[in-house]
Coordinates of N, CA, C and O in Angstrom, one line a residue:
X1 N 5.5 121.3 76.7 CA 5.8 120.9 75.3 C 5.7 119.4 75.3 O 6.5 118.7 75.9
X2 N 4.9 119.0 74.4 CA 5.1 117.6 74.1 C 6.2 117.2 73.5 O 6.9 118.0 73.0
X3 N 6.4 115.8 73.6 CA 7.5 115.3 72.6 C 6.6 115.0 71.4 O 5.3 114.8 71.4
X4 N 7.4 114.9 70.5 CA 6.8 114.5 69.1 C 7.6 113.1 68.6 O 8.7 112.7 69.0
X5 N 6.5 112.4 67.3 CA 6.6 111.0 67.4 C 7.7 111.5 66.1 O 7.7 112.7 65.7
X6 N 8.6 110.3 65.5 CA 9.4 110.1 64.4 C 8.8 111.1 63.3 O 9.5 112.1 63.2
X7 N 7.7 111.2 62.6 CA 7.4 111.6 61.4 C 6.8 113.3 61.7 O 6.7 114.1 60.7
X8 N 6.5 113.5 63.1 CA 6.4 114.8 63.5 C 7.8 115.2 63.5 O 7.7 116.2 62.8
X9 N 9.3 115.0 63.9 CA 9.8 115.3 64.0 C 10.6 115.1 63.0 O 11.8 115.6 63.2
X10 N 10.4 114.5 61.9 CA 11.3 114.7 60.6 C 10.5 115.9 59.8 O 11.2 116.6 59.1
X11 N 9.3 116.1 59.8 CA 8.7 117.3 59.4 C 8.9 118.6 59.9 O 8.7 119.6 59.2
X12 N 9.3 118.6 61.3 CA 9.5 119.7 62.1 C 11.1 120.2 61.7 O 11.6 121.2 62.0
X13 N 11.5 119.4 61.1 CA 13.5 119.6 60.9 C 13.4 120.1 59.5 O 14.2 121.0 59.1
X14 N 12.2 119.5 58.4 CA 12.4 120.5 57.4 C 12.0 122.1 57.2 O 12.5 123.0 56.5
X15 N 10.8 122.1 58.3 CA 9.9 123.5 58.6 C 11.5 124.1 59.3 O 12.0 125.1 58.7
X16 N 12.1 123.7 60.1 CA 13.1 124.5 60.7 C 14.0 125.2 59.5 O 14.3 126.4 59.3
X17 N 14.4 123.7 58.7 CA 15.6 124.0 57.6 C 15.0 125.0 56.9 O 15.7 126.1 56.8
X18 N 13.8 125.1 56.2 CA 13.3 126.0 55.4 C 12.8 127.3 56.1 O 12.8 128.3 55.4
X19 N 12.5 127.3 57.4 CA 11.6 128.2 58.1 C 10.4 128.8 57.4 O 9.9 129.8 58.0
X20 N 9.9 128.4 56.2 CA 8.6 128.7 56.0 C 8.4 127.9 54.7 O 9.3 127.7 53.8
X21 N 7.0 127.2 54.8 CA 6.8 126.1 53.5 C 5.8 126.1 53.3 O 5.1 126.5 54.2
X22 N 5.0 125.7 52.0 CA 3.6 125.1 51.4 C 3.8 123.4 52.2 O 4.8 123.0 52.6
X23 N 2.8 122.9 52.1 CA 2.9 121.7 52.8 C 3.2 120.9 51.1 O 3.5 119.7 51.4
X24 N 3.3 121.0 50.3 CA 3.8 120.6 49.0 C 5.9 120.6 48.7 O 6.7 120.0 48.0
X25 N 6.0 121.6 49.6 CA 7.4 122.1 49.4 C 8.1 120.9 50.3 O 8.9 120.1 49.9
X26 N 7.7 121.0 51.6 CA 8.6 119.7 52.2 C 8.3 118.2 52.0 O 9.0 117.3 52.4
X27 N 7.3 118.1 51.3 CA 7.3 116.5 51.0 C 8.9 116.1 50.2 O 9.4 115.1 50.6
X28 N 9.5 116.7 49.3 CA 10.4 116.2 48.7 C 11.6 116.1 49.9 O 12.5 115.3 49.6
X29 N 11.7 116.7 50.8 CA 13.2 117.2 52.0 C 12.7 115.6 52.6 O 13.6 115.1 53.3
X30 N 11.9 115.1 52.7 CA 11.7 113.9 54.1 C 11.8 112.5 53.1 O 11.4 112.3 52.0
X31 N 12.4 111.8 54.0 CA 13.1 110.5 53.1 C 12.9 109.6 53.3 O 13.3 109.1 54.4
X32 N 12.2 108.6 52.3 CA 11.6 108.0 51.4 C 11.2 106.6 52.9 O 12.0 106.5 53.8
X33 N 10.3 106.1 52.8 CA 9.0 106.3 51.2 C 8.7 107.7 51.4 O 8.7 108.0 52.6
X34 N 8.3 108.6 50.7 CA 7.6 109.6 50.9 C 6.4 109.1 51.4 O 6.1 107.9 51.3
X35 N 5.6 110.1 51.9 CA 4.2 110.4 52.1 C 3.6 110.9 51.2 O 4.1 111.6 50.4
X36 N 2.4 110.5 51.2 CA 1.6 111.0 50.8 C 1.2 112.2 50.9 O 1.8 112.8 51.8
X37 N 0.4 113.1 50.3 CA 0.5 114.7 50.8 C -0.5 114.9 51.6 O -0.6 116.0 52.2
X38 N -1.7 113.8 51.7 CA -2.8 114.2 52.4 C -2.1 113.5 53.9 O -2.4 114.1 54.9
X39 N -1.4 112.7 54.1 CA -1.0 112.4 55.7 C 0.0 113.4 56.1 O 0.0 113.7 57.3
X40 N 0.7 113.9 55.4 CA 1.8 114.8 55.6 C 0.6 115.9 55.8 O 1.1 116.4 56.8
X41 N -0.6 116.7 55.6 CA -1.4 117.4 55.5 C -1.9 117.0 57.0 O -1.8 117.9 57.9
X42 N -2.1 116.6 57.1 CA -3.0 116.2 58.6 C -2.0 116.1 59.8 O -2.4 116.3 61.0
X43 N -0.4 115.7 59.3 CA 0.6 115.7 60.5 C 1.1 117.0 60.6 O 1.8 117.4 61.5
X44 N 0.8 117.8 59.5 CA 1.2 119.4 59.7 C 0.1 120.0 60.7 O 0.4 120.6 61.6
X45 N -1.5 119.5 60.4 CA -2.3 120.2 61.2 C -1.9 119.3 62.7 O -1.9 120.0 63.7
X46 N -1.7 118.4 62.7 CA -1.6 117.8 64.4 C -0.6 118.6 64.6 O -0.5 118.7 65.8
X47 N 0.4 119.4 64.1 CA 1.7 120.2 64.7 C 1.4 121.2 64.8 O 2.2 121.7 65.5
X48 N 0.4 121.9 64.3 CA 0.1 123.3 64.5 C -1.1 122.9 65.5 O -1.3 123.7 66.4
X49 N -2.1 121.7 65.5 CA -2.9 121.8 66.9 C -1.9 121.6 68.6 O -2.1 122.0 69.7
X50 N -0.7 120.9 67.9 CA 0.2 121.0 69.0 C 1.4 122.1 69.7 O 2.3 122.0 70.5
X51 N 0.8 123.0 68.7 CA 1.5 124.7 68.7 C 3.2 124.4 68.5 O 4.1 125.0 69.2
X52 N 3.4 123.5 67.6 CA 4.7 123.6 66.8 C 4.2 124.4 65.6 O 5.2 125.2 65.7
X53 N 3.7 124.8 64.7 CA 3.7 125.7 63.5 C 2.3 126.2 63.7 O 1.3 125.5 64.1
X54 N 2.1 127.6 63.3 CA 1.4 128.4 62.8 C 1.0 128.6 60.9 O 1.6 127.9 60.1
X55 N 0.2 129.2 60.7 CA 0.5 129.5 59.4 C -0.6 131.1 58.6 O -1.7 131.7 58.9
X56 N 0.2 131.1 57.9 CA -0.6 132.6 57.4 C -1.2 132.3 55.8 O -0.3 132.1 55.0
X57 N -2.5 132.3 55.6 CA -2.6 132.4 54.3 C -2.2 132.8 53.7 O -1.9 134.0 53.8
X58 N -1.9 132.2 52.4 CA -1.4 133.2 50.6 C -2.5 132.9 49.5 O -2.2 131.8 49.0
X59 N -3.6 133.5 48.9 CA -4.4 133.3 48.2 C -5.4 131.8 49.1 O -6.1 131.9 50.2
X60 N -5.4 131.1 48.6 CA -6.3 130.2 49.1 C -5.7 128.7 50.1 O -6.2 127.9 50.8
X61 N -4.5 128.9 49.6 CA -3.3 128.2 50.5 C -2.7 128.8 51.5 O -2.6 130.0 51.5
X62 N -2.1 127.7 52.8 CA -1.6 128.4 53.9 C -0.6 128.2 54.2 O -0.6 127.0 54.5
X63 N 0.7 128.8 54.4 CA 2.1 129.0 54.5 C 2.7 128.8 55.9 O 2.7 129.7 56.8
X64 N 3.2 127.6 56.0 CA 3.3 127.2 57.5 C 4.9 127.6 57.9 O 5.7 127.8 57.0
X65 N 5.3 127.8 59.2 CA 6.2 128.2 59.7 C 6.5 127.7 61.2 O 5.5 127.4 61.9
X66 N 7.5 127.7 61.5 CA 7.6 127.0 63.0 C 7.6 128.2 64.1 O 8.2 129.3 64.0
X67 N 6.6 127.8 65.2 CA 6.7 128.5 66.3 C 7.8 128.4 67.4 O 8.2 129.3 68.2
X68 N 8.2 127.1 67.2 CA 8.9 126.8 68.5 C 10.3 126.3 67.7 O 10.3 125.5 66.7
X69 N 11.3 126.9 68.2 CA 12.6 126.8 67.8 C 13.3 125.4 67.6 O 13.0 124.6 68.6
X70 N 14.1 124.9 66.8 CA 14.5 123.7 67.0 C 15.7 124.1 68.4 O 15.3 123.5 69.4
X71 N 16.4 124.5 68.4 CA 16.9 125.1 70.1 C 16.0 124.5 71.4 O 16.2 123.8 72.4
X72 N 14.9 125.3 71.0 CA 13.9 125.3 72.2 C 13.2 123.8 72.6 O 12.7 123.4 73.7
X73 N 13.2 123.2 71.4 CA 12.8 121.7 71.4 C 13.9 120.6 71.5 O 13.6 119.4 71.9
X74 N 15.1 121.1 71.2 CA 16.3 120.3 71.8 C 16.4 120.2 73.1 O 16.8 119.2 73.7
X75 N 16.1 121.5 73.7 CA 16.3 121.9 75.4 C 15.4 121.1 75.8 O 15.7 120.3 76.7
X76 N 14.2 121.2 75.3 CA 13.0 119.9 76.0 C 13.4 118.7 75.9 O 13.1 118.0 76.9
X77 N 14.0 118.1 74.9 CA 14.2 116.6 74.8 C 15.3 116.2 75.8 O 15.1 115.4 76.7
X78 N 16.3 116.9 75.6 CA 17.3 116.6 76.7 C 16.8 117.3 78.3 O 17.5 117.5 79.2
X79 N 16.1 117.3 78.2 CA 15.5 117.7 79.8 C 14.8 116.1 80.4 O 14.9 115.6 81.5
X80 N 14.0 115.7 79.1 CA 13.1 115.0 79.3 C 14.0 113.8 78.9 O 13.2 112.9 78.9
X81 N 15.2 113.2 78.5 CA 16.2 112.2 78.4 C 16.9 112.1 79.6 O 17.0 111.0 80.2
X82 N 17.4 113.4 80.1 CA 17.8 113.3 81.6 C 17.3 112.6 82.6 O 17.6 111.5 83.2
X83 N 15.9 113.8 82.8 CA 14.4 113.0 83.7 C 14.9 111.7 83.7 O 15.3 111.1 84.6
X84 N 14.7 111.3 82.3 CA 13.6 109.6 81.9 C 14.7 108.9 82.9 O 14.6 108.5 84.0
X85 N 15.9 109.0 82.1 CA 17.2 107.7 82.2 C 17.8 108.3 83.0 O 18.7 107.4 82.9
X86 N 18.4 109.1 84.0 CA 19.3 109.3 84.6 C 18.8 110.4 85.9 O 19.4 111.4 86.3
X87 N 17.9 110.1 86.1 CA 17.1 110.7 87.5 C 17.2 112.5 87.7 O 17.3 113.1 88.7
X88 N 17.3 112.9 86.7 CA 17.6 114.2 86.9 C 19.0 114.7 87.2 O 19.5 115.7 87.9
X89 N 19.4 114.1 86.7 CA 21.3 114.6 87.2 C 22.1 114.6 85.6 O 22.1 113.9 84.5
X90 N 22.7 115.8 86.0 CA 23.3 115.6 84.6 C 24.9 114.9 84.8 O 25.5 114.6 83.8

């Protein structure tokens, strides 16, 4: 699991809060300046090419959802905070 940069991971906390969104729906949850909807469009596809969200179409739009738990991504960070700064020891 990769780590994800600031704006991957403010988008990944609304996909959690919500657990399923139009990429239209979380632009308003992420705080300010907003984005634009076409960069927020392209950081949802780098998250789902990074197999944090999937999505299922609805008519001609696609309905994104998180694969990987915010749990499961906590457990990674603090794995990888440990690693970094404190040699593996908790």
């Amino acid at each position: 699991m990769t780590k994800l940069a600031k704006r991957e991971e403010q988008i990944m906390k609304v996909f959690w809060d919500l657990k399923k969104a139009f990429i239209r729906d979380i632009i308003p949850h992420l705080p300010d300046p907003k984005p634009h909807y076409n960069s927020v469009a392209t950081m949802v596809k780098i998250l789902e090419d990074k197999g944090f969200l999937d999505h299922e179409t609805v008519g001609n739009m696609y309905s994104y959802f998180p694969v990987i738990s915010r749990e499961d991504y906590q457990k990674h960070a603090m794995k990888d905070i440990v690693s970094q700064y404190f040699d593996n020891s908790y």
